Amino acid sequence: MEQIKVFLNEDEMPRQWYNIAADLPHPMPPPVGPDGKPIGPEMLAPVFPMNLIEQEVSTQRWIDIPEEVLQILWQWRPSPLCRALRLEQALGTPAKIYYKNEGVSAPGSHKPNTAVPQAYYNKVAGIKRITTETGAGQWGSSLAMACQMFGIECKVYMVRISFDQKPFRKMMMQTWGATCIASPSNTTNAGRAILAQDPNTPGSLAIAISEAIEDAVTSKNTRYALGSVLNHVLLHQTIIGLEAKKQFAKIGIYPDVIIGCAGGGSNFAGMAFPFLADKIAGKKNPRVIAVEPSACPKMTRGVFAYDSGDVAMMTPLLPMYSLGHTFVPQPIHAGGLRYHGMAPLVSHTLREGLIEAQAIPQLECYKAAVLFAKTEGFIPAPETSHAIAMAIREANRAKEEGKAKVIALNWSGHGIMDLSGYQAYFDGKLSDYNLTEAEIQKAEDCLKGLPKPPPLK
Ligand SMILES: *Cc1c(COP(=O)(O)O)cnc(C)c1O
């Protein structure tokens, strides 16, 4: 019988995170202010606790996972690595497809892998309250749960349109003791300014970030938390790839292709970076593919630039592939992939030629998601469907080439809270968005006048 599931025991779970910054062929450009001067760690202190800022700038290869964090991660980790045998059979491919199931956490995605350590480090630093933003609610619900576990108050600014359309995530946050309000709100200057211009605005992630940061820096004992993009977030997610490597080693396999969907880049990096360590060391040479939606193509059609993380430009300028902080993506259902910029570390590995980027339109993704659900049972999140669609493309290619390669994808989360997207797909209400060059150019105009990152050397 084929082995379709590879488990690790609790005591085989990694005890350290992997920091790729230690192994990069060229160093990363630093975050800078509007004047182009590097931002020092102390300038981030009003926003994040110092222990997380230290991780953000660290170049130490291995960083210990605190015991208190392991205790909680053990509730759903190590996560299973599964063979998608029935999907392979449906495709008639000689390729083997494996998926690392991150949908087994209580909130249903990879996001608690970083929410738990972020809440822990805030707790240790004496912080009593954390603010954040959330789009579709996956991050807000993960942070709500983590804060509850460490006795920290949690306030979530949820993008208005999702707040109205997706009440279930909001209820999850409430169940875990967090306060969730619609953004823009009238409780911050940033929110009031937007509402004065347009009282009926649907809101955006970039607006909600501005509100959450303003709340954090103007409130007592409060810091802000981000669910993707930043170095320390990607660091916490490497537990995914470290486990996957151990699981593949158990069955004597090394994947030929590694795939993750990429919004801010954290689940992709979490899966990919531990394998990239082997690639950088010249030991192995897997293809590593980050998949983005065609409607938000920052890596395949954006520019590498210094850009801000939010509309109000409250964040430092980060070196990243971006469509510009004013970019407003089409309302595709993969809410978690609608961010204008890509994590600096992922952007850097793309520049270095260590990874590839591909964009896939949403109809192909939904088709792939439905085939996955019909064959493997689990219903994927709309974000995850991008990784599945890419794996199917690769499996079909293996069939044409008659090659028995091994494809590994990170199954970032389940879609049980996102069934309205599936309904729209079944009803034929979804379409693909083709962004014109002019639209992209217009969005990128906001980058003019900002400092430029140095060339790779
Ligand atoms: C948030 C989310 C993503 C996208 O975020 P990344 O930081 O790019 O990983 C992908 N999949 C799921 C299920 C998510 O919740």
Short mmCIF file of C-alpha atoms and ligand atoms in Angstrom, two decimals:
data_model
loop_
_atom_site.label_atom_id
_atom_site.label_comp_id
_atom_site.label_asym_id
_atom_site.label_seq_id
_atom_site.Cartn_x
_atom_site.Cartn_y
_atom_site.Cartn_z
CA MET A 1 0.00 0.00 0.00
CA GLU A 2 1.18 3.52 -0.77
CA GLN A 3 1.98 5.60 2.29
CA ILE A 4 -0.29 8.64 2.05
CA LYS A 5 0.47 10.42 5.30
CA VAL A 6 3.74 11.19 7.06
CA PHE A 7 3.51 12.06 10.74
CA LEU A 8 6.14 13.38 13.08
CA ASN A 9 5.98 12.77 16.80
CA GLU A 10 5.77 15.71 19.17
CA ASP A 11 9.42 15.25 20.14
CA GLU A 12 10.43 15.45 16.47
CA MET A 13 8.97 18.94 16.09
CA PRO A 14 11.68 21.55 15.34
CA ARG A 15 12.92 23.46 18.42
CA GLN A 16 14.44 26.33 16.43
CA TRP A 17 13.32 28.58 13.59
CA TYR A 18 15.52 28.99 10.50
CA ASN A 19 16.63 32.51 9.62
CA ILE A 20 17.53 32.72 5.93
CA ALA A 21 19.12 36.15 6.47
CA ALA A 22 22.20 34.25 7.72
CA ASP A 23 22.68 32.53 4.35
CA LEU A 24 21.70 35.07 1.69
CA PRO A 25 24.28 35.37 -1.11
CA HIS A 26 23.90 39.18 -1.02
CA PRO A 27 22.79 41.13 2.06
CA MET A 28 19.29 42.63 2.13
CA PRO A 29 18.91 46.38 1.62
CA PRO A 30 17.78 47.91 4.96
CA PRO A 31 14.37 49.52 5.56
CA VAL A 32 14.68 53.30 5.16
CA GLY A 33 12.87 56.51 6.00
CA PRO A 34 11.54 58.95 3.37
CA ASP A 35 15.02 60.56 3.32
CA GLY A 36 16.60 57.26 2.21
CA LYS A 37 18.46 56.82 5.51
CA PRO A 38 18.30 53.36 7.16
CA ILE A 39 15.78 53.00 10.00
CA GLY A 40 17.37 51.99 13.28
CA PRO A 41 15.73 49.36 15.52
CA GLU A 42 14.92 52.06 18.13
CA MET A 43 12.67 53.84 15.62
CA LEU A 44 10.38 50.80 15.54
CA ALA A 45 10.08 50.64 19.34
CA PRO A 46 6.74 52.50 19.61
CA VAL A 47 5.20 49.96 17.21
CA PHE A 48 6.75 46.57 18.14
CA PRO A 49 8.30 45.16 21.35
CA MET A 50 12.12 45.12 21.31
CA ASN A 51 12.42 41.30 21.41
CA LEU A 52 10.54 41.05 18.10
CA ILE A 53 12.53 43.96 16.63
CA GLU A 54 15.70 42.01 17.50
CA GLN A 55 14.37 39.06 15.50
CA GLU A 56 13.41 41.41 12.67
CA VAL A 57 17.03 42.54 12.23
CA SER A 58 18.75 39.30 13.28
CA THR A 59 21.20 37.47 11.01
CA GLN A 60 21.61 34.54 13.41
CA ARG A 61 20.89 31.29 11.51
CA TRP A 62 18.94 29.39 14.19
CA ILE A 63 16.67 31.00 16.77
CA ASP A 64 15.26 28.98 19.69
CA ILE A 65 11.48 28.56 19.89
CA PRO A 66 10.48 29.33 23.51
CA GLU A 67 9.04 26.42 25.49
CA GLU A 68 5.81 28.37 26.19
CA VAL A 69 5.29 28.75 22.43
CA LEU A 70 6.02 25.07 21.70
CA GLN A 71 3.45 24.10 24.33
CA ILE A 72 0.72 25.82 22.32
CA LEU A 73 1.97 24.89 18.83
CA TRP A 74 1.83 21.24 19.92
CA GLN A 75 -1.96 21.44 19.95
CA TRP A 76 -1.97 21.06 16.16
CA ARG A 77 1.70 20.61 15.24
CA PRO A 78 3.55 18.85 13.77
CA SER A 79 1.10 19.17 10.90
CA PRO A 80 0.67 16.19 8.56
CA LEU A 81 2.38 15.87 5.19
CA CYS A 82 -0.08 14.09 2.91
CA ARG A 83 0.19 12.48 -0.47
CA ALA A 84 -2.59 13.65 -2.82
CA LEU A 85 -2.87 10.21 -4.39
CA ARG A 86 -6.48 10.57 -5.53
CA LEU A 87 -5.70 13.94 -7.11
CA GLU A 88 -2.73 12.36 -8.94
CA GLN A 89 -5.00 9.59 -10.20
CA ALA A 90 -7.62 12.07 -11.41
CA LEU A 91 -4.91 13.93 -13.33
CA GLY A 92 -3.33 10.72 -14.65
CA THR A 93 0.09 12.11 -13.85
CA PRO A 94 3.28 10.19 -13.10
CA ALA A 95 4.18 12.97 -10.61
CA LYS A 96 3.76 12.53 -6.88
CA ILE A 97 1.99 15.44 -5.19
CA TYR A 98 2.43 16.07 -1.46
CA TYR A 99 0.70 18.77 0.57
CA LYS A 100 1.64 20.09 3.98
CA ASN A 101 -1.69 20.61 5.72
CA GLU A 102 -1.64 23.90 7.64
CA GLY A 103 -5.45 23.90 7.76
CA VAL A 104 -5.39 21.78 10.93
CA SER A 105 -4.90 24.69 13.36
CA ALA A 106 -7.93 25.94 15.28
CA PRO A 107 -8.34 29.13 13.19
CA GLY A 108 -7.74 27.00 10.07
CA SER A 109 -4.54 28.33 8.51
CA HIS A 110 -0.78 28.78 9.00
CA LYS A 111 -1.27 32.21 10.64
CA PRO A 112 -1.26 31.06 14.31
CA ASN A 113 2.33 29.82 13.74
CA THR A 114 3.31 33.49 14.10
CA ALA A 115 0.35 34.82 16.11
CA VAL A 116 1.32 32.61 19.07
CA PRO A 117 5.00 33.68 19.26
CA GLN A 118 4.07 37.34 18.63
CA ALA A 119 1.60 37.29 21.53
CA TYR A 120 4.21 35.53 23.67
CA TYR A 121 7.00 38.05 22.99
CA ASN A 122 4.63 40.96 23.67
CA LYS A 123 3.63 39.32 26.95
CA VAL A 124 7.27 38.88 27.97
CA ALA A 125 7.90 42.55 27.15
CA GLY A 126 5.09 43.59 29.50
CA ILE A 127 2.64 44.64 26.77
CA LYS A 128 -1.02 44.42 27.81
CA ARG A 129 -2.83 45.13 24.55
CA ILE A 130 -2.21 44.41 20.84
CA THR A 131 -3.84 46.08 17.83
CA THR A 132 -3.94 44.74 14.31
CA GLU A 133 -5.79 44.89 11.00
CA THR A 134 -7.46 42.06 9.17
CA GLY A 135 -8.85 41.65 5.66
CA ALA A 136 -10.99 38.56 5.35
CA GLY A 137 -10.40 37.79 9.04
CA GLN A 138 -7.90 34.92 9.01
CA TRP A 139 -5.17 36.93 10.67
CA GLY A 140 -7.49 38.70 13.11
CA SER A 141 -8.94 35.42 14.32
CA SER A 142 -5.50 33.81 14.71
CA LEU A 143 -4.19 36.75 16.74
CA ALA A 144 -7.38 36.83 18.82
CA MET A 145 -6.85 33.20 19.83
CA ALA A 146 -3.14 33.72 20.59
CA CYS A 147 -3.78 36.85 22.68
CA GLN A 148 -6.48 35.03 24.63
CA MET A 149 -4.00 32.26 25.46
CA PHE A 150 -1.51 34.77 26.89
CA GLY A 151 -4.06 37.04 28.61
CA ILE A 152 -3.49 40.02 26.29
CA GLU A 153 -6.26 42.34 25.14
CA CYS A 154 -6.70 42.30 21.34
CA LYS A 155 -8.28 44.92 19.09
CA VAL A 156 -8.84 44.16 15.42
CA TYR A 157 -9.61 46.70 12.69
CA MET A 158 -11.43 44.71 10.03
CA VAL A 159 -11.81 46.03 6.48
CA ARG A 160 -15.40 47.32 6.26
CA ILE A 161 -16.53 45.27 3.27
CA SER A 162 -15.40 41.98 4.89
CA PHE A 163 -16.85 43.05 8.24
CA ASP A 164 -20.26 43.35 6.59
CA GLN A 165 -20.00 40.39 4.21
CA LYS A 166 -18.12 37.81 6.31
CA PRO A 167 -19.58 37.84 9.81
CA PHE A 168 -18.26 34.41 10.82
CA ARG A 169 -14.62 35.39 11.24
CA LYS A 170 -15.76 38.35 13.37
CA MET A 171 -17.71 35.92 15.58
CA MET A 172 -14.62 33.74 15.95
CA MET A 173 -12.64 36.78 17.11
CA GLN A 174 -15.37 37.62 19.62
CA THR A 175 -15.41 34.03 20.87
CA TRP A 176 -11.67 34.29 21.51
CA GLY A 177 -12.23 37.49 23.46
CA ALA A 178 -11.07 40.12 20.96
CA THR A 179 -12.81 43.36 20.00
CA CYS A 180 -13.36 43.64 16.26
CA ILE A 181 -14.53 46.88 14.67
CA ALA A 182 -15.07 47.91 11.06
CA SER A 183 -12.38 50.02 9.38
CA PRO A 184 -12.36 52.87 8.63
CA SER A 185 -13.75 53.72 12.08
CA ASN A 186 -14.40 57.04 13.79
CA THR A 187 -12.04 56.09 16.64
CA THR A 188 -8.78 57.16 14.92
CA ASN A 189 -7.62 60.26 13.04
CA ALA A 190 -6.73 58.12 10.02
CA GLY A 191 -10.21 56.56 10.01
CA ARG A 192 -12.05 59.85 10.53
CA ALA A 193 -10.11 61.49 7.67
CA ILE A 194 -11.12 58.73 5.25
CA LEU A 195 -14.76 58.75 6.44
CA ALA A 196 -14.96 62.54 5.97
CA GLN A 197 -14.02 62.06 2.32
CA ASP A 198 -16.21 59.03 1.71
CA PRO A 199 -18.64 57.88 4.43
CA ASN A 200 -19.54 54.76 2.41
CA THR A 201 -16.03 53.55 1.65
CA PRO A 202 -15.58 49.74 1.66
CA GLY A 203 -12.20 50.26 3.39
CA SER A 204 -8.89 48.59 2.54
CA LEU A 205 -6.09 46.70 4.23
CA ALA A 206 -3.78 49.69 3.87
CA ILE A 207 -6.34 51.95 5.66
CA ALA A 208 -6.88 49.40 8.45
CA ILE A 209 -3.10 49.16 8.99
CA SER A 210 -2.92 52.95 9.40
CA GLU A 211 -5.68 52.82 12.04
CA ALA A 212 -4.16 49.90 13.96
CA ILE A 213 -0.71 51.54 14.07
CA GLU A 214 -2.17 54.90 15.16
CA ASP A 215 -4.08 53.14 17.96
CA ALA A 216 -0.93 51.28 19.09
CA VAL A 217 1.37 54.31 19.20
CA THR A 218 -1.20 56.52 20.97
CA SER A 219 -2.39 53.99 23.61
CA LYS A 220 -0.78 52.88 26.84
CA ASN A 221 1.06 49.53 26.99
CA THR A 222 -0.05 48.75 23.46
CA ARG A 223 1.86 47.46 20.44
CA TYR A 224 0.91 46.52 16.89
CA ALA A 225 1.19 43.09 15.23
CA LEU A 226 1.43 42.22 11.54
CA GLY A 227 0.49 38.82 10.11
CA SER A 228 2.84 38.66 7.11
CA VAL A 229 5.55 40.54 5.14
CA LEU A 230 8.02 41.22 7.98
CA ASN A 231 11.18 39.17 8.58
CA HIS A 232 10.17 37.93 12.03
CA VAL A 233 6.81 36.71 10.71
CA LEU A 234 8.50 34.70 7.94
CA LEU A 235 10.96 33.37 10.53
CA HIS A 236 8.14 31.98 12.70
CA GLN A 237 6.59 30.27 9.68
CA THR A 238 9.77 28.29 8.86
CA ILE A 239 8.53 25.61 11.25
CA ILE A 240 6.39 24.47 8.28
CA GLY A 241 9.32 23.77 5.95
CA LEU A 242 11.52 22.40 8.73
CA GLU A 243 8.86 19.83 9.58
CA ALA A 244 8.29 19.06 5.90
CA LYS A 245 12.00 18.38 5.38
CA LYS A 246 11.99 15.90 8.26
CA GLN A 247 8.85 14.26 6.90
CA PHE A 248 10.32 13.89 3.41
CA ALA A 249 13.54 12.53 4.91
CA LYS A 250 11.49 9.85 6.71
CA ILE A 251 10.23 8.50 3.39
CA GLY A 252 13.56 8.99 1.62
CA ILE A 253 12.31 11.66 -0.80
CA TYR A 254 13.47 15.17 -1.67
CA PRO A 255 10.92 17.26 -3.60
CA ASP A 256 11.78 18.49 -7.11
CA VAL A 257 9.28 21.35 -7.05
CA ILE A 258 8.16 23.36 -3.99
CA ILE A 259 5.08 25.58 -4.29
CA GLY A 260 3.34 28.13 -2.09
CA CYS A 261 0.74 30.84 -2.67
CA ALA A 262 1.99 34.32 -1.88
CA GLY A 263 0.04 37.26 -0.47
CA GLY A 264 2.53 38.94 1.83
CA GLY A 265 4.79 35.92 1.41
CA SER A 266 4.76 34.28 4.85
CA ASN A 267 3.35 30.80 4.21
CA PHE A 268 5.37 30.49 1.00
CA ALA A 269 8.57 31.51 2.81
CA GLY A 270 7.77 29.26 5.76
CA MET A 271 7.61 26.24 3.47
CA ALA A 272 10.35 27.27 1.04
CA PHE A 273 13.18 28.84 3.04
CA PRO A 274 14.39 25.67 4.81
CA PHE A 275 14.67 24.02 1.38
CA LEU A 276 16.39 27.13 -0.04
CA ALA A 277 19.10 26.62 2.59
CA ASP A 278 20.07 23.42 0.71
CA LYS A 279 19.87 25.24 -2.61
CA ILE A 280 22.11 28.09 -1.43
CA ALA A 281 24.58 25.53 -0.02
CA GLY A 282 24.65 23.80 -3.43
CA LYS A 283 23.39 20.51 -1.96
CA LYS A 284 20.07 20.32 -3.77
CA ASN A 285 18.44 22.21 -6.61
CA PRO A 286 14.63 22.17 -6.33
CA ARG A 287 12.49 24.58 -8.32
CA VAL A 288 10.75 26.86 -5.84
CA ILE A 289 7.66 28.68 -7.08
CA ALA A 290 5.70 31.52 -5.43
CA VAL A 291 2.20 31.86 -6.88
CA GLU A 292 0.28 35.12 -6.89
CA PRO A 293 -3.14 36.06 -8.33
CA SER A 294 -3.18 37.64 -11.80
CA ALA A 295 -5.32 40.38 -10.23
CA CYS A 296 -2.51 41.39 -7.84
CA PRO A 297 0.69 40.57 -9.76
CA LYS A 298 3.37 42.34 -7.74
CA MET A 299 6.18 39.88 -8.44
CA THR A 300 5.41 39.16 -12.09
CA ARG A 301 4.38 42.69 -13.16
CA GLY A 302 5.36 45.02 -10.30
CA VAL A 303 8.68 46.77 -9.71
CA PHE A 304 11.37 46.22 -7.10
CA ALA A 305 11.32 49.47 -5.14
CA TYR A 306 11.30 51.05 -1.74
CA ASP A 307 7.61 51.29 -0.83
CA SER A 308 5.42 51.88 2.17
CA GLY A 309 3.30 49.17 3.78
CA ASP A 310 0.22 51.37 4.20
CA VAL A 311 -1.69 54.20 2.53
CA ALA A 312 -0.93 56.82 5.19
CA MET A 313 2.80 55.95 4.83
CA MET A 314 3.21 55.34 8.56
CA THR A 315 5.48 52.34 8.03
CA PRO A 316 9.15 52.56 7.04
CA LEU A 317 9.93 52.09 3.35
CA LEU A 318 10.66 48.43 2.63
CA PRO A 319 12.67 47.02 -0.30
CA MET A 320 10.09 44.90 -2.08
CA TYR A 321 8.34 43.98 -5.29
CA SER A 322 5.32 46.24 -5.27
CA LEU A 323 2.43 47.60 -7.28
CA GLY A 324 2.53 50.81 -5.22
CA HIS A 325 0.85 51.46 -1.86
CA THR A 326 -2.11 53.17 -3.57
CA PHE A 327 -2.89 50.04 -5.63
CA VAL A 328 -6.47 48.89 -5.06
CA PRO A 329 -6.85 45.29 -6.25
CA GLN A 330 -9.96 43.91 -7.88
CA PRO A 331 -12.32 42.20 -5.41
CA ILE A 332 -11.05 38.64 -5.95
CA HIS A 333 -12.07 36.14 -3.30
CA ALA A 334 -8.53 35.32 -2.22
CA GLY A 335 -8.57 38.22 0.26
CA GLY A 336 -5.24 37.16 1.76
CA LEU A 337 -3.49 37.64 -1.57
CA ARG A 338 -4.68 41.20 -2.20
CA TYR A 339 -1.76 43.09 -0.67
CA HIS A 340 0.22 45.52 -2.84
CA GLY A 341 3.72 44.43 -1.74
CA MET A 342 5.76 41.24 -1.31
CA ALA A 343 7.83 40.44 1.79
CA PRO A 344 11.35 41.91 1.47
CA LEU A 345 12.94 38.49 2.12
CA VAL A 346 10.85 36.80 -0.57
CA SER A 347 11.49 39.74 -2.94
CA HIS A 348 15.21 39.36 -2.27
CA THR A 349 15.28 35.61 -3.01
CA LEU A 350 13.44 36.35 -6.26
CA ARG A 351 16.04 38.96 -7.18
CA GLU A 352 18.76 36.45 -6.34
CA GLY A 353 17.23 33.94 -8.77
CA LEU A 354 16.64 31.41 -5.98
CA ILE A 355 12.88 31.27 -6.60
CA GLU A 356 10.43 31.83 -9.48
CA ALA A 357 7.14 33.71 -9.47
CA GLN A 358 4.00 32.82 -11.42
CA ALA A 359 0.61 34.52 -11.62
CA ILE A 360 -2.61 32.51 -12.06
CA PRO A 361 -6.13 33.87 -12.76
CA GLN A 362 -8.89 33.06 -10.27
CA LEU A 363 -11.12 30.82 -12.42
CA GLU A 364 -8.28 28.33 -12.92
CA CYS A 365 -7.71 28.44 -9.16
CA TYR A 366 -11.33 27.70 -8.27
CA LYS A 367 -11.39 24.86 -10.79
CA ALA A 368 -8.28 23.42 -9.12
CA ALA A 369 -9.77 23.92 -5.64
CA VAL A 370 -12.96 22.05 -6.55
CA LEU A 371 -10.97 19.17 -8.08
CA PHE A 372 -8.87 19.03 -4.91
CA ALA A 373 -11.97 18.97 -2.70
CA LYS A 374 -13.57 16.24 -4.82
CA THR A 375 -10.47 14.03 -4.74
CA GLU A 376 -8.84 14.74 -1.37
CA GLY A 377 -11.88 15.90 0.61
CA PHE A 378 -10.46 19.02 2.22
CA ILE A 379 -11.91 22.29 0.89
CA PRO A 380 -9.04 24.75 0.35
CA ALA A 381 -9.04 28.46 1.12
CA PRO A 382 -9.24 30.61 -2.05
CA GLU A 383 -5.63 31.66 -1.34
CA THR A 384 -4.44 28.05 -1.11
CA SER A 385 -6.11 27.25 -4.44
CA HIS A 386 -3.37 29.23 -6.19
CA ALA A 387 -0.73 26.76 -4.95
CA ILE A 388 -2.96 23.85 -5.97
CA ALA A 389 -3.50 25.26 -9.47
CA MET A 390 0.27 25.58 -9.89
CA ALA A 391 0.84 22.02 -8.65
CA ILE A 392 -1.72 20.81 -11.21
CA ARG A 393 0.08 22.71 -14.00
CA GLU A 394 3.33 21.04 -12.95
CA ALA A 395 1.70 17.61 -12.67
CA ASN A 396 0.26 17.99 -16.17
CA ARG A 397 3.65 18.99 -17.46
CA ALA A 398 5.19 15.92 -15.84
CA LYS A 399 2.61 13.85 -17.72
CA GLU A 400 3.55 15.43 -21.06
CA GLU A 401 7.23 14.93 -20.35
CA GLY A 402 6.69 11.45 -18.90
CA LYS A 403 8.66 12.43 -15.78
CA ALA A 404 7.92 11.09 -12.29
CA LYS A 405 8.81 14.19 -10.31
CA VAL A 406 7.83 15.02 -6.73
CA ILE A 407 5.78 18.17 -6.18
CA ALA A 408 5.34 19.60 -2.68
CA LEU A 409 2.84 22.36 -1.94
CA ASN A 410 2.00 24.23 1.19
CA TRP A 411 -1.71 23.82 1.87
CA SER A 412 -2.02 27.13 3.72
CA GLY A 413 -5.57 26.82 5.02
CA HIS A 414 -9.12 25.54 4.65
CA GLY A 415 -11.96 27.38 2.96
CA ILE A 416 -14.84 26.52 5.30
CA MET A 417 -15.28 30.21 6.17
CA ASP A 418 -14.99 31.25 2.50
CA LEU A 419 -17.75 29.20 0.95
CA SER A 420 -19.45 32.31 -0.45
CA GLY A 421 -16.58 32.48 -2.96
CA TYR A 422 -17.30 28.91 -4.03
CA GLN A 423 -20.99 29.81 -4.34
CA ALA A 424 -20.13 32.74 -6.62
CA TYR A 425 -17.94 30.39 -8.69
CA PHE A 426 -20.69 27.78 -9.04
CA ASP A 427 -23.18 30.51 -9.97
CA GLY A 428 -20.88 31.68 -12.76
CA LYS A 429 -20.50 35.09 -11.17
CA LEU A 430 -16.69 35.14 -11.10
CA SER A 431 -14.50 36.36 -13.90
CA ASP A 432 -10.79 36.85 -14.51
CA TYR A 433 -9.40 40.36 -14.29
CA ASN A 434 -6.88 41.43 -16.84
CA LEU A 435 -5.01 44.43 -15.56
CA THR A 436 -3.84 46.76 -18.31
CA GLU A 437 -0.29 48.11 -18.43
CA ALA A 438 -1.81 51.58 -17.94
CA GLU A 439 -3.53 50.55 -14.70
CA ILE A 440 -0.30 49.12 -13.35
CA GLN A 441 1.66 52.18 -14.44
CA LYS A 442 -0.85 54.46 -12.73
CA ALA A 443 -0.56 52.53 -9.47
CA GLU A 444 3.22 52.61 -9.58
CA ASP A 445 3.25 56.39 -10.06
CA CYS A 446 3.03 56.74 -6.26
CA LEU A 447 6.58 55.33 -6.07
CA LYS A 448 8.03 58.34 -7.90
CA GLY A 449 10.13 60.51 -5.64
CA LEU A 450 10.75 57.72 -3.12
CA PRO A 451 14.35 56.55 -2.54
CA LYS A 452 15.54 53.71 -4.80
CA PRO A 453 17.10 50.47 -3.52
CA PRO A 454 20.71 49.82 -4.61
CA PRO A 455 21.46 47.25 -7.34
CA LEU A 456 22.42 43.68 -6.28
CA LYS A 457 26.15 43.46 -5.91
C1 LIG B 1 -3.37 34.99 4.91
C2 LIG B 1 -3.37 33.77 4.09
C3 LIG B 1 -2.53 33.63 2.96
C4 LIG B 1 -1.64 34.72 2.45
O1 LIG B 1 -0.70 35.24 3.34
P1 LIG B 1 0.85 34.95 3.24
O2 LIG B 1 1.47 35.82 4.24
O3 LIG B 1 1.29 35.24 1.85
O4 LIG B 1 1.02 33.51 3.57
C5 LIG B 1 -2.54 32.43 2.27
N1 LIG B 1 -3.35 31.42 2.62
C6 LIG B 1 -4.17 31.52 3.69
C7 LIG B 1 -5.06 30.37 4.01
C8 LIG B 1 -4.20 32.69 4.45
O5 LIG B 1 -5.02 32.77 5.52
#
